[in-house]
mmCIF file of C-alpha atoms and ligand atoms in Angstrom:
data_model
loop_
_atom_site.group_PDB
_atom_site.id
_atom_site.type_symbol
_atom_site.label_atom_id
_atom_site.label_comp_id
_atom_site.label_asym_id
_atom_site.label_seq_id
_atom_site.Cartn_x
_atom_site.Cartn_y
_atom_site.Cartn_z
ATOM 1 C CA UNK A 296 0.000 0.000 0.000
ATOM 2 C CA UNK A 297 1.530 3.265 -1.163
ATOM 3 C CA UNK A 298 1.628 6.385 1.029
ATOM 4 C CA UNK A 299 2.602 9.733 -0.510
ATOM 5 C CA UNK A 300 4.841 11.834 1.762
ATOM 6 C CA UNK A 301 4.985 15.478 0.693
ATOM 7 C CA UNK A 302 8.189 16.888 2.194
ATOM 8 C CA UNK A 303 9.250 13.278 2.718
ATOM 9 C CA UNK A 304 12.979 14.072 2.458
ATOM 10 C CA UNK A 305 12.792 16.458 5.431
ATOM 11 C CA UNK A 306 13.550 15.792 9.081
ATOM 12 C CA UNK A 307 10.245 14.283 10.206
ATOM 13 C CA UNK A 308 9.286 12.921 6.762
ATOM 14 C CA UNK A 309 12.470 10.857 6.417
ATOM 15 C CA UNK A 310 11.995 9.208 9.819
ATOM 16 C CA UNK A 311 8.357 8.541 8.997
ATOM 17 C CA UNK A 312 9.384 6.931 5.697
ATOM 18 C CA UNK A 313 11.482 4.397 7.623
ATOM 19 C CA UNK A 314 8.655 3.679 10.087
ATOM 20 C CA UNK A 315 6.191 3.187 7.216
ATOM 21 C CA UNK A 316 8.468 0.671 5.489
ATOM 22 C CA UNK A 317 8.888 -1.198 8.768
ATOM 23 C CA UNK A 318 5.070 -1.281 9.050
ATOM 24 C CA UNK A 319 4.725 -2.785 5.547
ATOM 25 C CA UNK A 320 3.753 0.374 3.617
ATOM 26 C CA UNK A 321 5.423 1.674 0.453
ATOM 27 C CA UNK A 322 6.316 5.353 0.843
ATOM 28 C CA UNK A 323 6.576 7.658 -2.158
ATOM 29 C CA UNK A 324 8.609 10.796 -1.400
ATOM 30 C CA UNK A 325 7.566 14.123 -2.965
ATOM 31 C CA UNK A 326 10.057 16.921 -2.302
ATOM 32 C CA UNK A 327 11.558 19.962 -3.998
ATOM 33 C CA UNK A 328 14.605 19.857 -1.666
ATOM 34 C CA UNK A 329 14.043 23.480 -0.639
ATOM 35 C CA UNK A 330 15.118 22.469 2.880
ATOM 36 C CA UNK A 331 16.593 18.999 2.418
ATOM 37 C CA UNK A 332 19.073 17.103 0.322
ATOM 38 C CA UNK A 333 18.695 14.270 -2.228
ATOM 39 C CA UNK A 334 21.355 12.251 -0.347
ATOM 40 C CA UNK A 335 18.581 11.520 2.198
ATOM 41 C CA UNK A 336 17.164 8.997 -0.263
ATOM 42 C CA UNK A 337 20.464 7.081 -0.306
ATOM 43 C CA UNK A 338 20.539 7.104 3.489
ATOM 44 C CA UNK A 339 16.981 5.779 3.589
ATOM 45 C CA UNK A 340 17.978 2.972 1.272
ATOM 46 C CA UNK A 341 20.916 2.078 3.539
ATOM 47 C CA UNK A 342 18.639 1.939 6.575
ATOM 48 C CA UNK A 343 15.756 0.017 5.013
ATOM 49 C CA UNK A 344 17.451 -1.971 2.224
ATOM 50 C CA UNK A 345 14.724 -0.689 -0.115
ATOM 51 C CA UNK A 346 14.708 1.890 -2.882
ATOM 52 C CA UNK A 347 12.079 4.538 -2.313
ATOM 53 C CA UNK A 348 10.195 6.185 -5.163
ATOM 54 C CA UNK A 349 11.058 9.888 -5.446
ATOM 55 C CA UNK A 350 8.936 12.541 -7.138
ATOM 56 C CA UNK A 351 11.064 15.664 -7.309
ATOM 57 C CA UNK A 352 8.942 18.792 -7.651
ATOM 58 C CA UNK A 353 6.776 21.392 -5.988
ATOM 59 C CA UNK A 354 3.542 20.648 -4.165
ATOM 60 C CA UNK A 355 2.289 24.016 -5.431
ATOM 61 C CA UNK A 356 2.131 22.493 -8.935
ATOM 62 C CA UNK A 357 -1.402 21.081 -8.704
ATOM 63 C CA UNK A 358 -1.489 19.408 -12.130
ATOM 64 C CA UNK A 359 1.810 17.641 -11.480
ATOM 65 C CA UNK A 360 0.514 16.425 -8.097
ATOM 66 C CA UNK A 361 -2.685 15.166 -9.755
ATOM 67 C CA UNK A 362 -0.582 13.309 -12.294
ATOM 68 C CA UNK A 363 1.552 11.570 -9.682
ATOM 69 C CA UNK A 364 -1.541 10.674 -7.616
ATOM 70 C CA UNK A 365 -2.962 8.981 -10.739
ATOM 71 C CA UNK A 366 0.292 7.135 -11.359
ATOM 72 C CA UNK A 367 0.936 5.951 -7.805
ATOM 73 C CA UNK A 368 -2.637 5.631 -6.458
ATOM 74 C CA UNK A 369 -1.559 6.038 -2.803
ATOM 75 C CA UNK A 370 -4.070 4.911 -0.169
ATOM 76 C CA UNK A 371 -3.035 7.874 1.969
ATOM 77 C CA UNK A 372 -1.050 11.113 1.954
ATOM 78 C CA UNK A 373 1.018 12.693 4.739
ATOM 79 C CA UNK A 374 1.497 16.417 4.203
ATOM 80 C CA UNK A 375 4.806 17.533 5.755
ATOM 81 C CA UNK A 376 5.906 19.952 3.007
ATOM 82 C CA UNK A 377 6.137 23.548 4.116
ATOM 83 C CA UNK A 378 8.343 26.198 5.652
ATOM 84 C CA UNK A 379 8.800 26.143 9.427
ATOM 85 C CA UNK A 380 11.084 28.916 10.699
ATOM 86 C CA UNK A 381 9.107 31.189 13.021
ATOM 87 C CA UNK A 382 11.512 34.153 12.761
ATOM 88 C CA UNK A 383 11.670 33.970 8.980
ATOM 89 C CA UNK A 384 7.876 33.893 8.837
ATOM 90 C CA UNK A 385 7.733 37.233 10.669
ATOM 91 C CA UNK A 386 10.176 38.749 8.144
ATOM 92 C CA UNK A 387 8.684 37.040 5.065
ATOM 93 C CA UNK A 388 4.993 36.435 5.791
ATOM 94 C CA UNK A 389 3.957 36.010 2.141
ATOM 95 C CA UNK A 390 6.476 33.190 1.697
ATOM 96 C CA UNK A 391 4.696 31.322 4.493
ATOM 97 C CA UNK A 392 1.160 32.040 3.345
ATOM 98 C CA UNK A 393 2.090 31.059 -0.216
ATOM 99 C CA UNK A 394 4.055 27.865 0.473
ATOM 100 C CA UNK A 395 2.187 26.570 3.518
ATOM 101 C CA UNK A 396 -1.407 27.584 2.829
ATOM 102 C CA UNK A 397 -1.000 27.581 -0.966
ATOM 103 C CA UNK A 398 0.761 24.200 -0.820
ATOM 104 C CA UNK A 399 -2.068 22.673 1.239
ATOM 105 C CA UNK A 400 -4.739 24.083 -1.099
ATOM 106 C CA UNK A 401 -2.863 22.721 -4.110
ATOM 107 C CA UNK A 402 -2.516 19.241 -2.590
ATOM 108 C CA UNK A 403 -6.138 19.099 -1.417
ATOM 109 C CA UNK A 404 -7.442 20.201 -4.817
ATOM 110 C CA UNK A 405 -5.340 17.558 -6.535
ATOM 111 C CA UNK A 406 -6.591 14.881 -4.114
ATOM 112 C CA UNK A 407 -10.184 16.039 -4.658
ATOM 113 C CA UNK A 408 -9.873 15.903 -8.455
ATOM 114 C CA UNK A 409 -8.353 12.430 -8.450
ATOM 115 C CA UNK A 410 -10.917 11.192 -5.927
ATOM 116 C CA UNK A 411 -13.749 12.417 -8.186
ATOM 117 C CA UNK A 412 -12.300 10.288 -11.011
ATOM 118 C CA UNK A 413 -12.222 7.191 -8.792
ATOM 119 C CA UNK A 414 -14.459 7.547 -5.719
ATOM 120 C CA UNK A 415 -13.745 3.970 -4.526
ATOM 121 C CA UNK A 416 -10.863 5.094 -2.259
ATOM 122 C CA UNK A 417 -11.666 7.761 0.354
ATOM 123 C CA UNK A 418 -9.264 10.718 0.276
ATOM 124 C CA UNK A 419 -7.078 10.125 3.342
ATOM 125 C CA UNK A 420 -4.695 12.726 4.722
ATOM 126 C CA UNK A 421 -2.463 13.133 7.759
ATOM 127 C CA UNK A 422 -1.413 16.736 8.352
ATOM 128 C CA UNK A 423 1.643 18.076 10.243
ATOM 129 C CA UNK A 424 0.251 20.696 12.586
ATOM 130 C CA UNK A 425 2.007 22.084 15.629
ATOM 131 C CA UNK A 426 1.616 22.952 19.297
ATOM 132 C CA UNK A 427 2.166 26.518 18.105
ATOM 133 C CA UNK A 428 -1.595 26.650 17.410
ATOM 134 C CA UNK A 429 -2.128 26.860 21.210
ATOM 135 C CA UNK A 430 -0.293 30.215 21.366
ATOM 136 C CA UNK A 431 0.433 31.043 25.015
ATOM 137 C CA UNK A 432 -1.572 28.342 26.829
ATOM 138 C CA UNK A 433 -3.413 29.361 30.008
ATOM 139 C CA UNK A 434 -2.225 26.186 31.772
ATOM 140 C CA UNK A 435 -0.420 22.880 31.219
ATOM 141 C CA UNK A 436 -0.834 20.092 30.241
ATOM 142 C CA UNK A 437 -2.569 21.157 27.027
ATOM 143 C CA UNK A 438 -5.585 19.242 25.763
ATOM 144 C CA UNK A 439 -6.884 19.448 22.193
ATOM 145 C CA UNK A 440 -9.903 21.554 23.204
ATOM 146 C CA UNK A 441 -7.724 24.459 24.410
ATOM 147 C CA UNK A 442 -8.370 27.714 22.524
ATOM 148 C CA UNK A 443 -6.176 28.268 19.481
ATOM 149 C CA UNK A 444 -4.366 31.469 18.594
ATOM 150 C CA UNK A 445 -1.341 32.604 16.669
ATOM 151 C CA UNK A 446 1.569 34.945 17.313
ATOM 152 C CA UNK A 447 3.404 34.744 13.962
ATOM 153 C CA UNK A 448 2.648 33.969 10.281
ATOM 154 C CA UNK A 449 4.005 30.399 10.600
ATOM 155 C CA UNK A 450 1.533 29.611 13.391
ATOM 156 C CA UNK A 451 -1.185 31.465 11.512
ATOM 157 C CA UNK A 452 -0.599 29.262 8.454
ATOM 158 C CA UNK A 453 -1.053 26.087 10.548
ATOM 159 C CA UNK A 454 -4.266 27.458 12.027
ATOM 160 C CA UNK A 455 -5.700 28.344 8.616
ATOM 161 C CA UNK A 456 -4.847 24.880 7.250
ATOM 162 C CA UNK A 457 -6.517 23.204 10.248
ATOM 163 C CA UNK A 458 -9.643 25.290 9.555
ATOM 164 C CA UNK A 459 -9.532 24.442 5.848
ATOM 165 C CA UNK A 460 -9.393 20.745 6.672
ATOM 166 C CA UNK A 461 -12.394 21.033 9.021
ATOM 167 C CA UNK A 462 -14.396 22.827 6.325
ATOM 168 C CA UNK A 463 -13.464 20.194 3.759
ATOM 169 C CA UNK A 464 -14.510 17.315 6.044
ATOM 170 C CA UNK A 465 -17.780 19.104 6.860
ATOM 171 C CA UNK A 466 -18.507 19.590 3.145
ATOM 172 C CA UNK A 467 -17.554 16.076 2.112
ATOM 173 C CA UNK A 468 -17.741 13.276 4.685
ATOM 174 C CA UNK A 469 -15.742 10.966 2.399
ATOM 175 C CA UNK A 470 -12.563 12.757 3.524
ATOM 176 C CA UNK A 471 -10.577 11.157 6.346
ATOM 177 C CA UNK A 472 -8.172 13.585 7.954
ATOM 178 C CA UNK A 473 -5.828 13.144 10.906
ATOM 179 C CA UNK A 474 -4.370 16.387 12.237
ATOM 180 C CA UNK A 475 -1.281 15.827 14.374
ATOM 181 C CA UNK A 476 -0.158 18.662 16.629
ATOM 182 C CA UNK A 477 3.523 17.984 17.228
ATOM 183 C CA UNK A 478 5.214 19.293 20.347
ATOM 184 C CA UNK A 479 9.048 19.597 20.146
ATOM 185 C CA UNK A 480 10.506 16.907 17.861
ATOM 186 C CA UNK A 481 14.174 16.111 18.580
ATOM 187 C CA UNK A 482 16.611 13.199 18.240
ATOM 188 C CA UNK A 483 17.473 11.123 15.217
ATOM 189 C CA UNK A 484 17.303 7.597 13.841
ATOM 190 C CA UNK A 485 19.477 5.328 16.039
ATOM 191 C CA UNK A 486 21.606 4.396 12.987
ATOM 192 C CA UNK A 487 22.969 7.973 12.970
ATOM 193 C CA UNK A 488 22.334 8.078 9.203
ATOM 194 C CA UNK A 489 19.428 10.542 9.169
ATOM 195 C CA UNK A 490 18.649 13.472 11.449
ATOM 196 C CA UNK A 491 17.883 17.161 11.653
ATOM 197 C CA UNK A 492 20.022 19.272 9.317
ATOM 198 C CA UNK A 493 19.138 22.938 9.804
ATOM 199 C CA UNK A 494 20.482 25.442 7.285
ATOM 200 C CA UNK A 495 22.496 28.263 8.890
ATOM 201 C CA UNK A 496 22.317 29.106 12.584
ATOM 202 C CA UNK A 497 19.788 26.819 14.284
ATOM 203 C CA UNK A 498 16.787 28.516 15.888
ATOM 204 C CA UNK A 499 15.780 25.509 17.919
ATOM 205 C CA UNK A 500 17.377 24.385 21.137
ATOM 206 C CA UNK A 501 18.481 20.812 20.396
ATOM 207 C CA UNK A 502 20.328 21.447 17.104
ATOM 208 C CA UNK A 503 22.023 24.443 18.719
ATOM 209 C CA UNK A 504 23.121 22.334 21.708
ATOM 210 C CA UNK A 505 24.479 19.600 19.413
ATOM 211 C CA UNK A 506 26.504 22.173 17.442
ATOM 212 C CA UNK A 507 27.966 23.576 20.672
ATOM 213 C CA UNK A 508 28.902 20.067 21.840
ATOM 214 C CA UNK A 509 30.597 19.262 18.518
ATOM 215 C CA UNK A 510 32.593 22.494 18.749
ATOM 216 C CA UNK A 511 30.956 24.439 15.898
ATOM 217 C CA UNK A 512 29.576 27.105 18.248
ATOM 218 C CA UNK A 513 31.147 28.550 21.362
ATOM 219 C CA UNK A 514 28.257 28.537 23.759
ATOM 220 C CA UNK A 515 24.494 28.264 24.026
ATOM 221 C CA UNK A 516 22.431 31.335 24.856
ATOM 222 C CA UNK A 517 19.789 30.311 27.363
ATOM 223 C CA UNK A 518 16.889 32.645 26.660
ATOM 224 C CA UNK A 519 15.737 33.672 30.131
ATOM 225 C CA UNK A 520 16.160 32.157 33.603
ATOM 226 C CA UNK A 521 13.406 34.125 35.300
ATOM 227 C CA UNK A 522 10.360 32.186 34.079
ATOM 228 C CA UNK A 523 7.962 30.765 36.686
ATOM 229 C CA UNK A 524 9.394 27.251 36.196
ATOM 230 C CA UNK A 525 11.433 25.053 38.615
ATOM 231 C CA UNK A 526 14.846 26.333 37.395
ATOM 232 C CA UNK A 527 13.628 29.545 35.750
ATOM 233 C CA UNK A 528 14.284 28.381 32.157
ATOM 234 C CA UNK A 529 11.609 27.549 29.561
ATOM 235 C CA UNK A 530 9.939 24.142 29.737
ATOM 236 C CA UNK A 531 8.905 22.150 26.637
ATOM 237 C CA UNK A 532 7.629 18.699 25.709
ATOM 238 C CA UNK A 533 10.547 17.193 23.742
ATOM 239 C CA UNK A 534 9.514 14.123 21.774
ATOM 240 C CA UNK A 535 11.821 11.678 20.007
ATOM 241 C CA UNK A 536 11.347 11.878 16.231
ATOM 242 C CA UNK A 537 11.105 8.062 16.205
ATOM 243 C CA UNK A 538 8.030 8.280 18.453
ATOM 244 C CA UNK A 539 6.603 10.977 16.208
ATOM 245 C CA UNK A 540 7.181 8.758 13.160
ATOM 246 C CA UNK A 541 5.347 5.912 14.912
ATOM 247 C CA UNK A 542 2.475 8.358 15.561
ATOM 248 C CA UNK A 543 2.064 8.851 11.800
ATOM 249 C CA UNK A 544 1.894 5.115 11.206
ATOM 250 C CA UNK A 545 -0.737 4.797 13.947
ATOM 251 C CA UNK A 546 -2.704 7.741 12.499
ATOM 252 C CA UNK A 547 -2.704 6.222 8.998
ATOM 253 C CA UNK A 548 -3.709 2.793 10.283
ATOM 254 C CA UNK A 549 -6.600 4.353 12.224
ATOM 255 C CA UNK A 550 -7.880 6.310 9.199
ATOM 256 C CA UNK A 551 -7.394 3.422 6.762
ATOM 257 C CA UNK A 552 -9.200 1.130 9.198
ATOM 258 C CA UNK A 553 -12.295 3.301 8.773
ATOM 259 C CA UNK A 554 -11.744 5.636 11.710
ATOM 260 C CA UNK A 555 -13.303 9.106 11.854
ATOM 261 C CA UNK A 556 -11.233 12.239 11.281
ATOM 262 C CA UNK A 557 -9.391 13.441 14.386
ATOM 263 C CA UNK A 558 -7.048 16.070 15.817
ATOM 264 C CA UNK A 559 -4.532 14.905 18.429
ATOM 265 C CA UNK A 560 -1.477 16.092 20.311
ATOM 266 C CA UNK A 561 1.728 14.134 19.755
ATOM 267 C CA UNK A 562 3.833 14.746 22.846
ATOM 268 C CA UNK A 563 5.190 12.819 25.803
ATOM 269 C CA UNK A 564 3.186 14.589 28.496
ATOM 270 C CA UNK A 565 6.427 15.537 30.289
ATOM 271 C CA UNK A 566 8.121 18.923 30.410
ATOM 272 C CA UNK A 567 11.884 19.482 30.453
ATOM 273 C CA UNK A 568 13.670 22.779 31.022
ATOM 274 C CA UNK A 569 16.458 24.211 28.869
ATOM 275 C CA UNK A 570 18.957 23.300 31.593
ATOM 276 C CA UNK A 571 17.549 19.737 31.806
ATOM 277 C CA UNK A 572 18.335 19.409 28.089
ATOM 278 C CA UNK A 573 21.832 20.865 28.524
ATOM 279 C CA UNK A 574 22.645 18.438 31.345
ATOM 280 C CA UNK A 575 21.149 15.404 29.591
ATOM 281 C CA UNK A 576 23.129 16.274 26.478
ATOM 282 C CA UNK A 577 26.392 16.626 28.402
ATOM 283 C CA UNK A 578 25.758 13.186 29.888
ATOM 284 C CA UNK A 579 24.939 11.604 26.509
ATOM 285 C CA UNK A 580 27.859 13.154 24.630
ATOM 286 C CA UNK A 581 30.513 13.277 27.336
ATOM 287 C CA UNK A 582 31.184 16.847 26.131
ATOM 288 C CA UNK A 583 30.657 20.113 27.974
ATOM 289 C CA UNK A 584 27.886 22.401 26.716
ATOM 290 C CA UNK A 585 28.948 25.894 27.858
ATOM 291 C CA UNK A 586 26.036 28.312 28.179
ATOM 292 C CA UNK A 587 25.297 31.909 29.067
ATOM 293 C CA UNK A 588 22.068 33.325 30.380
ATOM 294 C CA UNK A 589 20.616 35.740 27.802
ATOM 295 C CA UNK A 590 17.435 37.850 27.801
ATOM 296 C CA UNK A 591 14.130 36.142 27.117
ATOM 297 C CA UNK A 592 13.405 35.531 23.410
ATOM 298 C CA UNK A 593 10.401 37.621 22.293
ATOM 299 C CA UNK A 594 7.279 35.515 21.788
ATOM 300 C CA UNK A 595 8.472 32.586 23.958
ATOM 301 C CA UNK A 596 6.082 31.033 26.462
ATOM 302 C CA UNK A 597 7.210 29.823 29.897
ATOM 303 C CA UNK A 598 5.982 26.277 29.582
ATOM 304 C CA UNK A 599 4.260 24.080 27.045
ATOM 305 C CA UNK A 600 3.576 20.390 27.291
ATOM 306 C CA UNK A 601 0.924 18.033 26.015
ATOM 307 C CA UNK A 602 -1.757 15.912 27.477
ATOM 308 C CA UNK A 603 -1.275 12.977 25.058
ATOM 309 C CA UNK A 604 -4.226 10.897 26.380
ATOM 310 C CA UNK A 605 -6.435 11.413 23.309
ATOM 311 C CA UNK A 606 -3.765 10.063 20.932
ATOM 312 C CA UNK A 607 -3.382 7.054 23.183
ATOM 313 C CA UNK A 608 -7.141 6.435 23.210
ATOM 314 C CA UNK A 609 -7.811 7.021 19.487
ATOM 315 C CA UNK A 610 -4.597 5.721 17.938
ATOM 316 C CA UNK A 611 -3.277 3.324 20.583
ATOM 317 C CA UNK A 612 -0.054 5.366 20.450
ATOM 318 C CA UNK A 613 2.202 6.699 23.142
ATOM 319 C CA UNK A 614 5.717 8.123 23.223
ATOM 320 C CA UNK A 615 8.318 5.741 24.637
ATOM 321 C CA UNK A 616 11.739 7.369 24.418
ATOM 322 C CA UNK A 617 13.361 9.285 27.269
ATOM 323 C CA UNK A 618 15.202 12.609 27.108
ATOM 324 C CA UNK A 619 18.488 10.692 27.567
ATOM 325 C CA UNK A 620 17.699 8.602 24.465
ATOM 326 C CA UNK A 621 16.753 11.715 22.475
ATOM 327 C CA UNK A 622 20.133 13.279 23.372
ATOM 328 C CA UNK A 623 22.116 10.099 22.674
ATOM 329 C CA UNK A 624 20.563 9.741 19.200
ATOM 330 C CA UNK A 625 20.923 13.452 18.398
ATOM 331 C CA UNK A 626 24.591 13.195 19.384
ATOM 332 C CA UNK A 627 25.204 10.074 17.258
ATOM 333 C CA UNK A 628 23.779 11.913 14.234
ATOM 334 C CA UNK A 629 25.658 15.165 14.870
ATOM 335 C CA UNK A 630 29.019 13.606 15.700
ATOM 336 C CA UNK A 631 28.858 11.287 12.666
ATOM 337 C CA UNK A 632 27.680 14.081 10.341
ATOM 338 C CA UNK A 633 29.138 17.360 11.672
ATOM 339 C CA UNK A 634 28.118 19.134 8.461
ATOM 340 C CA UNK A 635 24.787 17.376 8.100
ATOM 341 C CA UNK A 636 24.052 15.969 4.639
ATOM 342 C CA UNK A 637 26.403 18.435 2.991
ATOM 343 C CA UNK A 638 29.472 16.270 3.579
HETATM 344 P P1 NAD B 148 11.761 20.054 7.046
HETATM 345 O O1 NAD B 148 12.014 21.426 6.528
HETATM 346 O O2 NAD B 148 12.924 19.217 7.436
HETATM 347 O O3 NAD B 148 10.881 19.234 5.994
HETATM 348 C C1 NAD B 148 9.974 19.859 5.107
HETATM 349 C C2 NAD B 148 10.270 19.325 3.712
HETATM 350 O O4 NAD B 148 9.337 19.900 2.803
HETATM 351 C C3 NAD B 148 11.671 19.685 3.215
HETATM 352 O O5 NAD B 148 12.304 18.505 2.732
HETATM 353 C C4 NAD B 148 11.422 20.673 2.080
HETATM 354 O O6 NAD B 148 12.405 20.584 1.065
HETATM 355 C C5 NAD B 148 10.040 20.264 1.609
HETATM 356 N N1 NAD B 148 9.252 21.328 0.978
HETATM 357 C C6 NAD B 148 9.026 22.585 1.445
HETATM 358 N N2 NAD B 148 8.212 23.243 0.591
HETATM 359 C C7 NAD B 148 7.922 22.384 -0.436
HETATM 360 C C8 NAD B 148 7.153 22.492 -1.612
HETATM 361 N N3 NAD B 148 6.498 23.621 -1.924
HETATM 362 N N4 NAD B 148 7.078 21.421 -2.438
HETATM 363 C C9 NAD B 148 7.742 20.276 -2.147
HETATM 364 N N5 NAD B 148 8.496 20.119 -1.034
HETATM 365 C C10 NAD B 148 8.585 21.162 -0.182
HETATM 366 O O7 NAD B 148 10.743 20.210 8.279
HETATM 367 P P2 NAD B 148 10.297 19.123 9.367
HETATM 368 O O8 NAD B 148 10.872 19.505 10.675
HETATM 369 O O9 NAD B 148 10.459 17.763 8.846
HETATM 370 O O10 NAD B 148 8.743 19.492 9.447
HETATM 371 C C11 NAD B 148 7.774 18.827 8.669
HETATM 372 C C12 NAD B 148 6.418 19.450 8.939
HETATM 373 O O11 NAD B 148 6.145 19.372 10.325
HETATM 374 C C13 NAD B 148 6.326 20.932 8.560
HETATM 375 O O12 NAD B 148 5.043 21.165 8.004
HETATM 376 C C14 NAD B 148 6.467 21.634 9.892
HETATM 377 O O13 NAD B 148 5.793 22.877 9.906
HETATM 378 C C15 NAD B 148 5.794 20.651 10.837
HETATM 379 N N6 NAD B 148 6.283 20.786 12.222
HETATM 380 C C16 NAD B 148 7.619 20.690 12.487
HETATM 381 C C17 NAD B 148 8.065 20.868 13.790
HETATM 382 C C18 NAD B 148 9.545 20.794 14.119
HETATM 383 O O14 NAD B 148 9.936 21.274 15.184
HETATM 384 N N7 NAD B 148 10.393 20.212 13.284
HETATM 385 C C19 NAD B 148 7.150 21.107 14.825
HETATM 386 C C20 NAD B 148 5.795 21.169 14.520
HETATM 387 C C21 NAD B 148 5.364 21.012 13.202
HETATM 388 N N1 UDP B 149 16.137 28.129 23.667
HETATM 389 C C1 UDP B 149 17.279 28.648 24.233
HETATM 390 N N2 UDP B 149 18.358 28.887 23.409
HETATM 391 C C2 UDP B 149 18.336 28.642 22.083
HETATM 392 C C3 UDP B 149 17.155 28.094 21.497
HETATM 393 C C4 UDP B 149 16.068 27.858 22.332
HETATM 394 O O1 UDP B 149 17.333 28.889 25.441
HETATM 395 O O2 UDP B 149 19.329 28.905 21.384
HETATM 396 C C5 UDP B 149 14.972 27.830 24.540
HETATM 397 C C6 UDP B 149 13.697 28.580 24.168
HETATM 398 O O3 UDP B 149 13.666 29.842 24.817
HETATM 399 C C7 UDP B 149 12.621 27.614 24.686
HETATM 400 C C8 UDP B 149 13.249 26.232 24.475
HETATM 401 O O4 UDP B 149 14.656 26.461 24.374
HETATM 402 O O5 UDP B 149 12.414 27.786 26.067
HETATM 403 C C9 UDP B 149 12.770 25.525 23.205
HETATM 404 O O6 UDP B 149 12.951 26.400 22.092
HETATM 405 P P1 UDP B 149 12.760 25.899 20.593
HETATM 406 O O7 UDP B 149 13.023 27.073 19.690
HETATM 407 O O8 UDP B 149 13.585 24.669 20.376
HETATM 408 O O9 UDP B 149 11.240 25.443 20.540
HETATM 409 P P2 UDP B 149 9.880 26.292 20.742
HETATM 410 O O10 UDP B 149 10.202 27.593 21.375
HETATM 411 O O11 UDP B 149 9.331 26.422 19.378
HETATM 412 O O12 UDP B 149 9.040 25.441 21.633
#
């Protein structure tokens, strides 16, 4: 059974491709390599022993997407493709509205057209949403019925796509849609062959910490130590990318088994502070991670972690990996590939 992965060469898509193969599916990767590298496909082949079909192109090209849906006839689609840098989205909002919202519209229209030609298979989609849709939550843990808001164009784009998907399902009950709100994905495949490969200076904590540990950056700036949290630094729900990948397999199996559309959090239900991550990483790598306390980063919330009970109930899924395992796998990837996929 084929599954189309838009953005399948990216960080989360590549790990999901491996999990899908292990679960007996046949992933087809669609990517324009705007934020990834074709060498990922070779790495995936080394991990799985299988060659994965690649469709190189842009999800914004609706007719091309229709054509590849006709050729491959996937039973489901996972839509990862999009831009994800919060800061860049503030500077370049139209880029985000065009690629993220425009990309989703293009994909959905293509799926709708191809479904109309052959209504025997229900259009089935899993969408990469984000905990960013909760804005600054009034309390933790966060359940799916918390109010949604946005503080930047990236978050706004996720919110609009969620609303589009609800409208589509309301208009046409044939659609089966699983919306996954990821918390903070970190870590890498235990082989050390695939992982997160940010371009330029990383915005996110874990890739920054790994680059400090490997000696590429002098020290970490810890953004604020005066938050109302146990050690004063920001608290997040870090989830191993392998657990996240397993969540996509569970979501697809639920939808393909005839399940209703759903929206669920994918998180561990545990919060860790910035300093918890620093210390766990030092332990995993055996390297010091020097840090300095810096002012709070504008737009950051004090704490954010999931109540993952709904995903457990609906999908039979729960996160299994510890913070120590996330750090050990992130370190294996970074130390084996100090320059990411670029050599
Ligand atoms: P990523 O940048 O590694 O992967 C996205 C992939 O999509 C890249 O390979 C990129 O080349 C491709 N792409 C972008 N625009 C495209 C287009 N128009 N046509 C074809 N391919 C295109 O990002 P990721 O971390 O794997 O994230 C995947 C999804 O999950 C994104 O939608 C992101 O917003 C969402 N998400 C990520 C995080 C996170 O922290 N990584 C958290 C929450 C949600
Ligand atoms: N953070 C930090 N230094 C960095 C990057 C992040 O102290 O260089 C902190 C940030 O303030 C937050 C946590 O690490 O408390 C997670 O930040 P990240 O950008 O990884 O995720 P998000 O803020 O999107 O949850």
